[in-house]
PDB file of N, CA and C and ligand atoms in Angstrom:
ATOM      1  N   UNK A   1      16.566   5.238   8.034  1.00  0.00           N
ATOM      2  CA  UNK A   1      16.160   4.842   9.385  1.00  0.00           C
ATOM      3  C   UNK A   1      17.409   4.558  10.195  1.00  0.00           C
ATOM      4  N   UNK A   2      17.205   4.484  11.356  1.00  0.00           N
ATOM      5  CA  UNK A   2      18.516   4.569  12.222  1.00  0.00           C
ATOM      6  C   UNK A   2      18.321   2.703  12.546  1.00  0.00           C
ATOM      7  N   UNK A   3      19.164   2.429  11.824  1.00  0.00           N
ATOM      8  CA  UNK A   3      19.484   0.662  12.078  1.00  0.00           C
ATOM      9  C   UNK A   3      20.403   0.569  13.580  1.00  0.00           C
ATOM     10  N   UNK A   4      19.947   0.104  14.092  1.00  0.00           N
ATOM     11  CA  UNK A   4      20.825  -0.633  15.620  1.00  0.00           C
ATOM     12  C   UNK A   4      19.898   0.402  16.443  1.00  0.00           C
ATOM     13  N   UNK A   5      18.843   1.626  15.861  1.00  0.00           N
ATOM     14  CA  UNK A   5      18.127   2.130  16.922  1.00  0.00           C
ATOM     15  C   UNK A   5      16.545   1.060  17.573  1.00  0.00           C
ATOM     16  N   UNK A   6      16.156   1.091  18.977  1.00  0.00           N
ATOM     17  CA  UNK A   6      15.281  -0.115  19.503  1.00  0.00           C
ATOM     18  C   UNK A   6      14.200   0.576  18.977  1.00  0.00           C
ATOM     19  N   UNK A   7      13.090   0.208  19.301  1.00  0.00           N
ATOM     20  CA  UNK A   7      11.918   0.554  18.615  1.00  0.00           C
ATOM     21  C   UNK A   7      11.023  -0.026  19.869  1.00  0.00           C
ATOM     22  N   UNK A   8      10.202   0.933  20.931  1.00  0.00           N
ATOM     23  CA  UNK A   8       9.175   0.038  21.785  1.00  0.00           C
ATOM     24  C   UNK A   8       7.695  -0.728  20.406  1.00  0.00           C
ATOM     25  N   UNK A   9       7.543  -1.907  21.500  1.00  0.00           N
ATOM     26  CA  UNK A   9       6.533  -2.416  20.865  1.00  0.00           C
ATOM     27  C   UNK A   9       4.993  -2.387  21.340  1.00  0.00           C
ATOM     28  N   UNK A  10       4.846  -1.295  21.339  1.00  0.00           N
ATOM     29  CA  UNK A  10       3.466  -0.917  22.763  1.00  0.00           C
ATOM     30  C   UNK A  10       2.237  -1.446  22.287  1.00  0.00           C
ATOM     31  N   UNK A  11       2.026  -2.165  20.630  1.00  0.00           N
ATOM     32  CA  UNK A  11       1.448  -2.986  20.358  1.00  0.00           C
ATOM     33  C   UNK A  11       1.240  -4.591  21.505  1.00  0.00           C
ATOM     34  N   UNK A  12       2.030  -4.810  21.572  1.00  0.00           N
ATOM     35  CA  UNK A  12       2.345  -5.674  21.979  1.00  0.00           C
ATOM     36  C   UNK A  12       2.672  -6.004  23.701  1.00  0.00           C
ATOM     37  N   UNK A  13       1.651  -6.727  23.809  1.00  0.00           N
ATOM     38  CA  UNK A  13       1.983  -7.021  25.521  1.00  0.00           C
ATOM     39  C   UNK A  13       2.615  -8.812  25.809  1.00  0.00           C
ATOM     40  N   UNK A  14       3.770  -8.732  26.473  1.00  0.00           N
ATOM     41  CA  UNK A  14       4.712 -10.186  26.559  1.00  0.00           C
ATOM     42  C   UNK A  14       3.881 -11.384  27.024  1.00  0.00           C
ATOM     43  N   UNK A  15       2.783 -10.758  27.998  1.00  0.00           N
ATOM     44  CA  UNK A  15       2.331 -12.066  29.028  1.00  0.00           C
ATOM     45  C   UNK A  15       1.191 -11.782  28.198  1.00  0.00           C
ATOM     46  N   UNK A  16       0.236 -10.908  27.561  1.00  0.00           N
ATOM     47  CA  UNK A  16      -1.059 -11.302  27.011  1.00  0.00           C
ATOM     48  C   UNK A  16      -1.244 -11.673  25.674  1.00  0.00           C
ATOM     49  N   UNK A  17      -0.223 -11.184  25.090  1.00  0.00           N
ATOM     50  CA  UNK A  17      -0.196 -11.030  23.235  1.00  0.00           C
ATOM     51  C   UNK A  17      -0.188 -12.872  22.785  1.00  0.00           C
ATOM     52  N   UNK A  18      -0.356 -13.396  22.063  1.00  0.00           N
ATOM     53  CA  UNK A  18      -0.568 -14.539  21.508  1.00  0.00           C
ATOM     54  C   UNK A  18       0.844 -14.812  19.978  1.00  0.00           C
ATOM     55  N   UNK A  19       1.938 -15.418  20.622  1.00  0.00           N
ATOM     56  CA  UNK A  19       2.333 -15.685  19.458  1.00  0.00           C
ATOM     57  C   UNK A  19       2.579 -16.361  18.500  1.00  0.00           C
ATOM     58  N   UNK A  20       3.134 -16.556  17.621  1.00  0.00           N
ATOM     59  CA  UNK A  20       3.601 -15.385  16.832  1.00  0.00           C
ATOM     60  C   UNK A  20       2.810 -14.539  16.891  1.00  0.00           C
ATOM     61  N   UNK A  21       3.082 -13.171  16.688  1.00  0.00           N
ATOM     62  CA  UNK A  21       2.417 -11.819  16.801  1.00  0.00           C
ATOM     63  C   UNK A  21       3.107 -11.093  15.482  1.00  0.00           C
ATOM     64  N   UNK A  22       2.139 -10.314  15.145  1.00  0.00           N
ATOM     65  CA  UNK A  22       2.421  -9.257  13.990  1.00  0.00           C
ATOM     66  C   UNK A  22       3.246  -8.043  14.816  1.00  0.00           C
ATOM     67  N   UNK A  23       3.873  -6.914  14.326  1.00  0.00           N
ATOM     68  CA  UNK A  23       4.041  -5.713  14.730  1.00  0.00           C
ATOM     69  C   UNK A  23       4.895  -4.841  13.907  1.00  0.00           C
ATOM     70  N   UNK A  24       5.248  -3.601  13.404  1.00  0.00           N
ATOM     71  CA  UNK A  24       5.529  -2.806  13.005  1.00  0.00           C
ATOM     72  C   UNK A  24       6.629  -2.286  13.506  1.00  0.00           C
ATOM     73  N   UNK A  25       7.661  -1.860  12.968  1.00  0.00           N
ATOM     74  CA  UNK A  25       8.709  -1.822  13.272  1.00  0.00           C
ATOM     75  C   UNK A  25       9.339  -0.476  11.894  1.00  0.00           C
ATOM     76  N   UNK A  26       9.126   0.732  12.725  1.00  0.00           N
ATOM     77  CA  UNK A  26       9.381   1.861  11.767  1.00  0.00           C
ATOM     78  C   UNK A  26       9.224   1.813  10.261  1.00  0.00           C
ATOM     79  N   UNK A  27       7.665   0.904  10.269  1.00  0.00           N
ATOM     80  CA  UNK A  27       6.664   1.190   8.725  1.00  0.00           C
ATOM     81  C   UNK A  27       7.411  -0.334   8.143  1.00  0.00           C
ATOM     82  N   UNK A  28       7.683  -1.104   8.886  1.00  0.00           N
ATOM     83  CA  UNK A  28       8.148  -2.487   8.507  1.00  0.00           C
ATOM     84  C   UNK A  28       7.445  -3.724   9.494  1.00  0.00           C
ATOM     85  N   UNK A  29       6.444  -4.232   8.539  1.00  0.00           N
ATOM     86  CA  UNK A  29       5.814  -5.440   8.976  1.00  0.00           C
ATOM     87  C   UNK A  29       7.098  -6.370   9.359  1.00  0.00           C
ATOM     88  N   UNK A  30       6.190  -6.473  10.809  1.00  0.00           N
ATOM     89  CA  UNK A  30       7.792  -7.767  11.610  1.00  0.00           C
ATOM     90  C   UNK A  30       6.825  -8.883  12.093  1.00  0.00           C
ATOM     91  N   UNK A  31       7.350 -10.146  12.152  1.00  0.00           N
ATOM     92  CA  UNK A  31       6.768 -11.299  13.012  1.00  0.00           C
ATOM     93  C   UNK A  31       7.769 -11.373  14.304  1.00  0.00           C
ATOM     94  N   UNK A  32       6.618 -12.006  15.448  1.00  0.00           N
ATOM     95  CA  UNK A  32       8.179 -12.126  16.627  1.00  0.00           C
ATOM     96  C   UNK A  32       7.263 -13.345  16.892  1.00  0.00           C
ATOM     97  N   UNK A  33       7.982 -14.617  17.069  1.00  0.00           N
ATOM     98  CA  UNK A  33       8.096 -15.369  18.094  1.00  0.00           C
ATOM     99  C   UNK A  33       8.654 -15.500  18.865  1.00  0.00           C
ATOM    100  N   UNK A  34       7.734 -16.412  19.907  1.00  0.00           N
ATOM    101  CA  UNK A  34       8.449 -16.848  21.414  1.00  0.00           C
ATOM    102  C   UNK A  34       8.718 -18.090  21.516  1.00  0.00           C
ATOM    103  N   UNK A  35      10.082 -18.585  22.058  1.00  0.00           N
ATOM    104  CA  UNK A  35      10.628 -19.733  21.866  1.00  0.00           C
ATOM    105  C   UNK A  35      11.283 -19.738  23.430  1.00  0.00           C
ATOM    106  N   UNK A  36      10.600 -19.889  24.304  1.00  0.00           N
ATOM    107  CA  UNK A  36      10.495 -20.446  25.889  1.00  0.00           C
ATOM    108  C   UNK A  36      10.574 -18.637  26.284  1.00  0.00           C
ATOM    109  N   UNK A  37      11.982 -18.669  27.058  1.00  0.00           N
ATOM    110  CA  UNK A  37      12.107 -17.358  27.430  1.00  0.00           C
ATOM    111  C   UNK A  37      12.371 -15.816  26.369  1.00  0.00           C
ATOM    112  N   UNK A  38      12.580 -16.556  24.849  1.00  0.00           N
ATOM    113  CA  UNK A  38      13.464 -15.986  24.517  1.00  0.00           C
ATOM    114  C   UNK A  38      12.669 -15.513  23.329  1.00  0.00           C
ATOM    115  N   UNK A  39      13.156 -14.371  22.144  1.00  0.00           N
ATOM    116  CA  UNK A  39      12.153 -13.955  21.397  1.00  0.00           C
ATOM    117  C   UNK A  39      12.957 -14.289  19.763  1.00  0.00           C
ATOM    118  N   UNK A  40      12.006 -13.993  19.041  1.00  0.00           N
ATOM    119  CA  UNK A  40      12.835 -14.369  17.479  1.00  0.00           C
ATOM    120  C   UNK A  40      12.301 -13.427  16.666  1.00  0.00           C
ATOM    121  N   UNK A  41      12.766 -12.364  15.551  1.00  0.00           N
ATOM    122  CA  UNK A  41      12.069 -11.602  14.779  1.00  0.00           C
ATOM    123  C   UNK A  41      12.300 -11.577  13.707  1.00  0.00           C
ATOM    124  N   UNK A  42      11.496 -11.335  12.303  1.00  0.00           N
ATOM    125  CA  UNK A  42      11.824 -11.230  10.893  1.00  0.00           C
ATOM    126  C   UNK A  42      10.929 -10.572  10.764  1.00  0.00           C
ATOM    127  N   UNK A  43      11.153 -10.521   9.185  1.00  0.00           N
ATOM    128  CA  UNK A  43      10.414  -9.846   8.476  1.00  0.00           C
ATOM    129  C   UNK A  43       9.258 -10.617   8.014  1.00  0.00           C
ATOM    130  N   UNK A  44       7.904 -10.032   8.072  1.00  0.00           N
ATOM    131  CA  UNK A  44       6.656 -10.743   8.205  1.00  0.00           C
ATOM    132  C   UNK A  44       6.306 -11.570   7.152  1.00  0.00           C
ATOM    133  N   UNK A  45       6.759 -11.321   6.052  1.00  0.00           N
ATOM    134  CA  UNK A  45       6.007 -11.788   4.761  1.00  0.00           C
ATOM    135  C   UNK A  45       7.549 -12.447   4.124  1.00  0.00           C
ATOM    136  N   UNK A  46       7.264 -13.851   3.522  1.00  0.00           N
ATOM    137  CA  UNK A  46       8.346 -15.025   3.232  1.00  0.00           C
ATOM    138  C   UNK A  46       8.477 -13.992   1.706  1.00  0.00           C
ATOM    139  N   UNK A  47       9.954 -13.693   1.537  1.00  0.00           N
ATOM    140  CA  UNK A  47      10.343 -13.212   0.288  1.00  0.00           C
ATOM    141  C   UNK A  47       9.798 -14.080  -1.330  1.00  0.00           C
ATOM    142  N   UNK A  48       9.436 -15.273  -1.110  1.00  0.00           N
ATOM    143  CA  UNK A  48       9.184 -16.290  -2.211  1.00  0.00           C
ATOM    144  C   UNK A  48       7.907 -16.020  -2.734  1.00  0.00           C
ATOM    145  N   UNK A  49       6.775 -15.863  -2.070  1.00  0.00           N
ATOM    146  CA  UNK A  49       5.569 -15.720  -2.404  1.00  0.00           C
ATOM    147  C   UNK A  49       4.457 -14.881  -1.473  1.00  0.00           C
ATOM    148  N   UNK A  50       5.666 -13.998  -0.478  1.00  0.00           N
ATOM    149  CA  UNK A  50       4.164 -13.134   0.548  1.00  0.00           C
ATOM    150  C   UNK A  50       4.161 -14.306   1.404  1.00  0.00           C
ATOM    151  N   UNK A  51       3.861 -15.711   1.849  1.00  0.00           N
ATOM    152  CA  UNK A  51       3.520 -16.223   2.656  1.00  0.00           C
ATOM    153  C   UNK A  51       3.428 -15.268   3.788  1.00  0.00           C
ATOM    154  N   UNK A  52       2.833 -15.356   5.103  1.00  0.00           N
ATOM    155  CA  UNK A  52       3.168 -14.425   6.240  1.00  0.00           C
ATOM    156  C   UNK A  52       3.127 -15.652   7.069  1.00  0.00           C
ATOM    157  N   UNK A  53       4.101 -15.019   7.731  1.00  0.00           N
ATOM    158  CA  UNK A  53       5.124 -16.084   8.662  1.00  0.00           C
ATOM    159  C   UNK A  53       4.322 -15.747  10.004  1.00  0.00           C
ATOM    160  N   UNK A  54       3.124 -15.134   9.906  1.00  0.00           N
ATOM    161  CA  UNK A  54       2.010 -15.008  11.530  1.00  0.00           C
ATOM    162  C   UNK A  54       1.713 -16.489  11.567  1.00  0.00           C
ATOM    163  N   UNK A  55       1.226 -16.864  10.105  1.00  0.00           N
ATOM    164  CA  UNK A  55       0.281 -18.240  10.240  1.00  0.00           C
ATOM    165  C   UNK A  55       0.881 -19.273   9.292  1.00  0.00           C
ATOM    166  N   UNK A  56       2.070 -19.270   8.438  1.00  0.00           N
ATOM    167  CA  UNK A  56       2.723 -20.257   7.843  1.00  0.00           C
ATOM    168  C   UNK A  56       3.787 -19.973   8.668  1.00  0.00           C
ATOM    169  N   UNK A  57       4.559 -19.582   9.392  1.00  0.00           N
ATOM    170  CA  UNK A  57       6.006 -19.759  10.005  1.00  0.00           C
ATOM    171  C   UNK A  57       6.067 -20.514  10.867  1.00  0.00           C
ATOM    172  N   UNK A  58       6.854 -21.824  10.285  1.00  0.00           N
ATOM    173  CA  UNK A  58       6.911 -22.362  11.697  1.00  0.00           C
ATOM    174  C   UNK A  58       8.586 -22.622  12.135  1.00  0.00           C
ATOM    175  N   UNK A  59       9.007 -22.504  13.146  1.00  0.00           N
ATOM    176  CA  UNK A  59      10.150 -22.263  14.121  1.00  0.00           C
ATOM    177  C   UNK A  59      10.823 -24.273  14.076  1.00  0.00           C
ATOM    178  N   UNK A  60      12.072 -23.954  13.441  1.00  0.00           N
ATOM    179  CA  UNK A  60      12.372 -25.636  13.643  1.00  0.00           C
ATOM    180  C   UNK A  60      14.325 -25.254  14.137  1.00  0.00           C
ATOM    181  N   UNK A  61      14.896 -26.053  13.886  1.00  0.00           N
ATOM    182  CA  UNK A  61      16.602 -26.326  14.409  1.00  0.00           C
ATOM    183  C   UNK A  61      16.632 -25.664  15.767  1.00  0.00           C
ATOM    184  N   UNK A  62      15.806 -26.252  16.608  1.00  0.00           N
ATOM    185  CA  UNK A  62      15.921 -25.105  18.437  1.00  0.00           C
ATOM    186  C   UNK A  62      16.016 -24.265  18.022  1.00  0.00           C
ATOM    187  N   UNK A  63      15.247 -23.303  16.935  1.00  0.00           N
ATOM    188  CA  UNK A  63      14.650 -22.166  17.413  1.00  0.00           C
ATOM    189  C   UNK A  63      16.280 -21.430  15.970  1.00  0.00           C
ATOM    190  N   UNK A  64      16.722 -21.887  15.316  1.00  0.00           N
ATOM    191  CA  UNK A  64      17.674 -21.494  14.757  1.00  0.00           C
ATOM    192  C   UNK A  64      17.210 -20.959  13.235  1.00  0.00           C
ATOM    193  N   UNK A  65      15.991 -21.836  13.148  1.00  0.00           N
ATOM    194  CA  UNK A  65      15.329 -21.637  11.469  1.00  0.00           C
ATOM    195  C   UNK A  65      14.045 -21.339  11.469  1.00  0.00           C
ATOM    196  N   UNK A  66      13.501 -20.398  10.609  1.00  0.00           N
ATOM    197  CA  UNK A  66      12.135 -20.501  10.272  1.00  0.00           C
ATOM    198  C   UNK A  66      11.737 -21.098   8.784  1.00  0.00           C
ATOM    199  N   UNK A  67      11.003 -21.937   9.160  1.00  0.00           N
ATOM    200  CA  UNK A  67      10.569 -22.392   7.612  1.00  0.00           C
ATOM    201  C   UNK A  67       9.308 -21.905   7.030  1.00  0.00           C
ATOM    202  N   UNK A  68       8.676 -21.392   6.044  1.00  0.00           N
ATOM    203  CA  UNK A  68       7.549 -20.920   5.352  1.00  0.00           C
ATOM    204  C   UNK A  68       6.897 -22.210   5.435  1.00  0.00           C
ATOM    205  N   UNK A  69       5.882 -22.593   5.426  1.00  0.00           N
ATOM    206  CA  UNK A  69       4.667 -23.695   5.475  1.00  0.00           C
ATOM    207  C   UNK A  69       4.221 -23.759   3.790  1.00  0.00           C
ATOM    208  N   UNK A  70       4.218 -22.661   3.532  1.00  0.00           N
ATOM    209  CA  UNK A  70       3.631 -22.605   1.795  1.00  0.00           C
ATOM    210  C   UNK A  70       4.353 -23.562   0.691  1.00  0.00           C
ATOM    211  N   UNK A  71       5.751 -23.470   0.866  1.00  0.00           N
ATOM    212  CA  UNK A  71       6.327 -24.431  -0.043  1.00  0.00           C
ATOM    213  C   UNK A  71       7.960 -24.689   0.415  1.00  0.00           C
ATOM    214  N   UNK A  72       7.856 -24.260   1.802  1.00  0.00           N
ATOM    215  CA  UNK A  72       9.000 -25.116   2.553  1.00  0.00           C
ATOM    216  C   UNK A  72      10.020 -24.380   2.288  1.00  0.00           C
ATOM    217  N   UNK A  73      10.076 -23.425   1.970  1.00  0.00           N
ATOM    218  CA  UNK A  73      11.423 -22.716   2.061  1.00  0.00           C
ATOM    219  C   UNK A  73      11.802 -22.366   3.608  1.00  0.00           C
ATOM    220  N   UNK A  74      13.177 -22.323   3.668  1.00  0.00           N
ATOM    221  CA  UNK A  74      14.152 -22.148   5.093  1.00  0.00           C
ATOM    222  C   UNK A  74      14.831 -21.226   5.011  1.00  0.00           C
ATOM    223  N   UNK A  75      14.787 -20.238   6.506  1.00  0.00           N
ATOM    224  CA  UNK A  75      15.727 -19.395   6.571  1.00  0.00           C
ATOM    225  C   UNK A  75      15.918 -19.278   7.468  1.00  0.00           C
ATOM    226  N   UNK A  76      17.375 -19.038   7.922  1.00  0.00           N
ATOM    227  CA  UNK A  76      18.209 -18.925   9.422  1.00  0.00           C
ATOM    228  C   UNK A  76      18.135 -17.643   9.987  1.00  0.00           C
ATOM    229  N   UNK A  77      17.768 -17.825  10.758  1.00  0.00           N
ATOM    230  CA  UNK A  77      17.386 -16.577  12.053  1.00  0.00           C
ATOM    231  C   UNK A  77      18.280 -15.493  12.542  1.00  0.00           C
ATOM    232  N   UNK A  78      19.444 -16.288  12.517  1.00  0.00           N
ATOM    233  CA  UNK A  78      20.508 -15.426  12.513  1.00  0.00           C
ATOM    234  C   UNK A  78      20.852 -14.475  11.545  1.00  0.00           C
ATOM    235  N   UNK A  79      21.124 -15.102  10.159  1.00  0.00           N
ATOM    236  CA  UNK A  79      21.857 -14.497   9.737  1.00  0.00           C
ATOM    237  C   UNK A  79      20.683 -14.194   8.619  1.00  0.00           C
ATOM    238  N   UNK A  80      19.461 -14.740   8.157  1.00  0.00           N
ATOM    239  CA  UNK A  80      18.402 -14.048   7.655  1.00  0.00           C
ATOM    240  C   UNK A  80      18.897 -14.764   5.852  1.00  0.00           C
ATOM    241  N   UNK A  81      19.495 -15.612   6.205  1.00  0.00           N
ATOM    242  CA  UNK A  81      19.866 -16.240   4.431  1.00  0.00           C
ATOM    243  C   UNK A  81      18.888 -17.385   4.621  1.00  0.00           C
ATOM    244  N   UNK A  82      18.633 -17.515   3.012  1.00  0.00           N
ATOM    245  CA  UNK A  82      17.959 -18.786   2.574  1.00  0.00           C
ATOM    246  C   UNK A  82      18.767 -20.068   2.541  1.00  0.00           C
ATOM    247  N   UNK A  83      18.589 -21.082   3.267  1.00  0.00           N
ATOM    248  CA  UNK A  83      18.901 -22.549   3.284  1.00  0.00           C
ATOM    249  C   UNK A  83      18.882 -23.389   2.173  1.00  0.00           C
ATOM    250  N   UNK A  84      17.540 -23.261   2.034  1.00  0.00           N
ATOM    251  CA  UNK A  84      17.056 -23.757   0.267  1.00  0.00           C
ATOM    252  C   UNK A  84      16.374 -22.648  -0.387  1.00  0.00           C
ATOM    253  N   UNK A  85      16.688 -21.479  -0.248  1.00  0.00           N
ATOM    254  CA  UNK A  85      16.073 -20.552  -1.388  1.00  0.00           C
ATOM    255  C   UNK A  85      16.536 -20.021  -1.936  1.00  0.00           C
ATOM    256  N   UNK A  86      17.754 -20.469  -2.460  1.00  0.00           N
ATOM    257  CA  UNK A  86      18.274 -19.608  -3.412  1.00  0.00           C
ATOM    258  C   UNK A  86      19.231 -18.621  -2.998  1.00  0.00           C
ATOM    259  N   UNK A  87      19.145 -17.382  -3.385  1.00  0.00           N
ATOM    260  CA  UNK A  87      19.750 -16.102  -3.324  1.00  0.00           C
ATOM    261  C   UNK A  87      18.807 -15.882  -1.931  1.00  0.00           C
ATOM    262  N   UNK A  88      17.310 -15.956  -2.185  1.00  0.00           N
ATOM    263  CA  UNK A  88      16.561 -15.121  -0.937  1.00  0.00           C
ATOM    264  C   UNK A  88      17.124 -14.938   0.603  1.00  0.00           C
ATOM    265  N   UNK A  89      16.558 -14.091   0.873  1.00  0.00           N
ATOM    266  CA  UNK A  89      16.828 -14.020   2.074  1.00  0.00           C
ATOM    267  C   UNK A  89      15.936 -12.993   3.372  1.00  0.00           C
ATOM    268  N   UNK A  90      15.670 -13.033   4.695  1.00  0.00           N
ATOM    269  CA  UNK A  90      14.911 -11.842   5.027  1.00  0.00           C
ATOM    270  C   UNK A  90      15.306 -11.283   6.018  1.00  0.00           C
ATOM    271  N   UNK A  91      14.643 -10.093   6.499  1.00  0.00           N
ATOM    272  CA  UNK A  91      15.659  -9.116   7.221  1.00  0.00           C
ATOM    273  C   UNK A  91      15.517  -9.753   8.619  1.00  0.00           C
ATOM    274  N   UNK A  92      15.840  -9.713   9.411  1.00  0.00           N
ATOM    275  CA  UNK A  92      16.075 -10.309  10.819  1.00  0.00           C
ATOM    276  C   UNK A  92      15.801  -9.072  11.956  1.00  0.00           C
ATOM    277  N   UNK A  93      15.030  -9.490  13.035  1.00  0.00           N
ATOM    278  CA  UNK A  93      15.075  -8.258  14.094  1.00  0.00           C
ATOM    279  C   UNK A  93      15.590  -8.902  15.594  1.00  0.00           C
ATOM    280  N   UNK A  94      16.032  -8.740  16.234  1.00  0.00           N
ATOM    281  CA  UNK A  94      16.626  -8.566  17.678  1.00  0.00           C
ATOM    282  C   UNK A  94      15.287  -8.159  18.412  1.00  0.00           C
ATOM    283  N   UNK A  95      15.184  -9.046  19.372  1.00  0.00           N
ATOM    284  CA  UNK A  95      13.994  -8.611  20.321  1.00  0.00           C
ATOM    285  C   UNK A  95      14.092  -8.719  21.308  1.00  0.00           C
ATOM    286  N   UNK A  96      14.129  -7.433  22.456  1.00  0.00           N
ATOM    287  CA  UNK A  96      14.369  -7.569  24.421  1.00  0.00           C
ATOM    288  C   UNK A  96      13.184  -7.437  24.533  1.00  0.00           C
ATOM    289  N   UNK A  97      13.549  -8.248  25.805  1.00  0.00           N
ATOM    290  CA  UNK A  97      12.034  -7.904  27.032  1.00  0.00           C
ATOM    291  C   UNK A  97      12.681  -6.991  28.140  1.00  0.00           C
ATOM    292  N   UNK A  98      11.809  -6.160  28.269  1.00  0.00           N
ATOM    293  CA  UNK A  98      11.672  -5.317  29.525  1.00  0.00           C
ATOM    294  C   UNK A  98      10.312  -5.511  30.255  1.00  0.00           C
ATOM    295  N   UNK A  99       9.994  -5.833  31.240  1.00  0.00           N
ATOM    296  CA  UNK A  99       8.961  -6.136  31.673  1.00  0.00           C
ATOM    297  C   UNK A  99       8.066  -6.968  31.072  1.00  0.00           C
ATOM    298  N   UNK A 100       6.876  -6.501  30.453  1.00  0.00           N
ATOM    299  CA  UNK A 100       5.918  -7.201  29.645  1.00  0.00           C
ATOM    300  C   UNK A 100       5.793  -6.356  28.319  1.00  0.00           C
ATOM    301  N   UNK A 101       7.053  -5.622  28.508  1.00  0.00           N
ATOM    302  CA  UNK A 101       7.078  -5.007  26.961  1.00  0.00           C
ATOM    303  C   UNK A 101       7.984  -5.396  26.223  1.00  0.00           C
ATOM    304  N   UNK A 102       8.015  -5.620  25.135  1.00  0.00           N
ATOM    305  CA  UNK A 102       9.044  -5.890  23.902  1.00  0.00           C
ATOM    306  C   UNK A 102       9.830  -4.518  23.073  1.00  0.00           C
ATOM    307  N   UNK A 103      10.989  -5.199  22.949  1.00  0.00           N
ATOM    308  CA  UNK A 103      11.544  -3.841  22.096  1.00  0.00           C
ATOM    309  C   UNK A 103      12.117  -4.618  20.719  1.00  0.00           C
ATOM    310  N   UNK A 104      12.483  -3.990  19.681  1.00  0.00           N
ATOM    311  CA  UNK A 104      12.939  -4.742  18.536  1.00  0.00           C
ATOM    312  C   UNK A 104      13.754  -3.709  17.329  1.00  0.00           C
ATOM    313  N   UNK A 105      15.024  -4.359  17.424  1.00  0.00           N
ATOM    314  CA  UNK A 105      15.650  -3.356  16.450  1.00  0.00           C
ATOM    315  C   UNK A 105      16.789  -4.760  15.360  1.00  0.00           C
ATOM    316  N   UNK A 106      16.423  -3.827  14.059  1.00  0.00           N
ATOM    317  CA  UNK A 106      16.791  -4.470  12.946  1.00  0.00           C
ATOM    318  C   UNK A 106      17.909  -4.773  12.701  1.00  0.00           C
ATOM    319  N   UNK A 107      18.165  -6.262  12.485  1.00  0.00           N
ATOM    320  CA  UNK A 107      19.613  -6.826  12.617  1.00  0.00           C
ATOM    321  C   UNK A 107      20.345  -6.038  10.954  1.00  0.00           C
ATOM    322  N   UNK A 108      21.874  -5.531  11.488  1.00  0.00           N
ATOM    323  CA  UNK A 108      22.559  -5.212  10.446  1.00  0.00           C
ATOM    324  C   UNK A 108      22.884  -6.325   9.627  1.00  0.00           C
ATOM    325  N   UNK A 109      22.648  -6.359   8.351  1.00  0.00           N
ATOM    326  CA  UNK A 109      23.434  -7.518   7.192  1.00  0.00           C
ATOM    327  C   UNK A 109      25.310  -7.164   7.392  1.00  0.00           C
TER     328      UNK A 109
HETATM  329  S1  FES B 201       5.619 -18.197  -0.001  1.00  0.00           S
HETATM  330 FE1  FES B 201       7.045 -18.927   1.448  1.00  0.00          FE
HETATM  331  S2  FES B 201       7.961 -20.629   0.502  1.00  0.00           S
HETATM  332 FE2  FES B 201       6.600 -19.867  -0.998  1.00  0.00          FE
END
């Protein structure tokens, strides 16, 4: 796959969609939250146990960490490493707004 290429999210509408939101991202389940103006993306499902970060993810350090709800594991947004998990870690996506559309392309490790 072409990494650093955007990906429209035509799933997805900015002002109607409800988030966190699910979406697909060249055959890769992604979560995006919204954190005021600004967007946050990973990979949908918590590497530890599947959790899905639609309905256990919740957004903590201003928007710097997501933590799994299932058994509290942390991972930084940025850089997609585990805090307290170990080795784990998950893939991270970059997300623009253009209008009321979203675009999202997969952060390089
Ligand atoms: S499934 Fe996410 S911490 Fe266990």
């Amino acid at each position: 796959m072409g990494e650093g290429e955007w990906y429209d999210l035509r799933e997805i509408d900015a002002e109607e969609s409800e988030f966190p939101v699910a979406a697909t991202v060249d055959g890769e389940d992604i979560v995006i939250f919204q954190i005021g103006d600004d967007y946050r993306g990973a990979q949908r499902l918590c590497p530890h146990k599947d959790g899905d970060f639609v309905r256990r993810g919740v957004i903590m350090g201003n928007g710097k960490m997501l933590r799994c709800s299932l058994h509290g594991f942390i991972f930084n947004l940025a850089s997609g490493k585990g805090v307290n998990a170990g080795p784990q870690c998950i893939d991270i996506f970059e997300i623009k707004r253009e209008g009321s559309r979203l675009q999202a392309r997969k952060k390089q490790k």
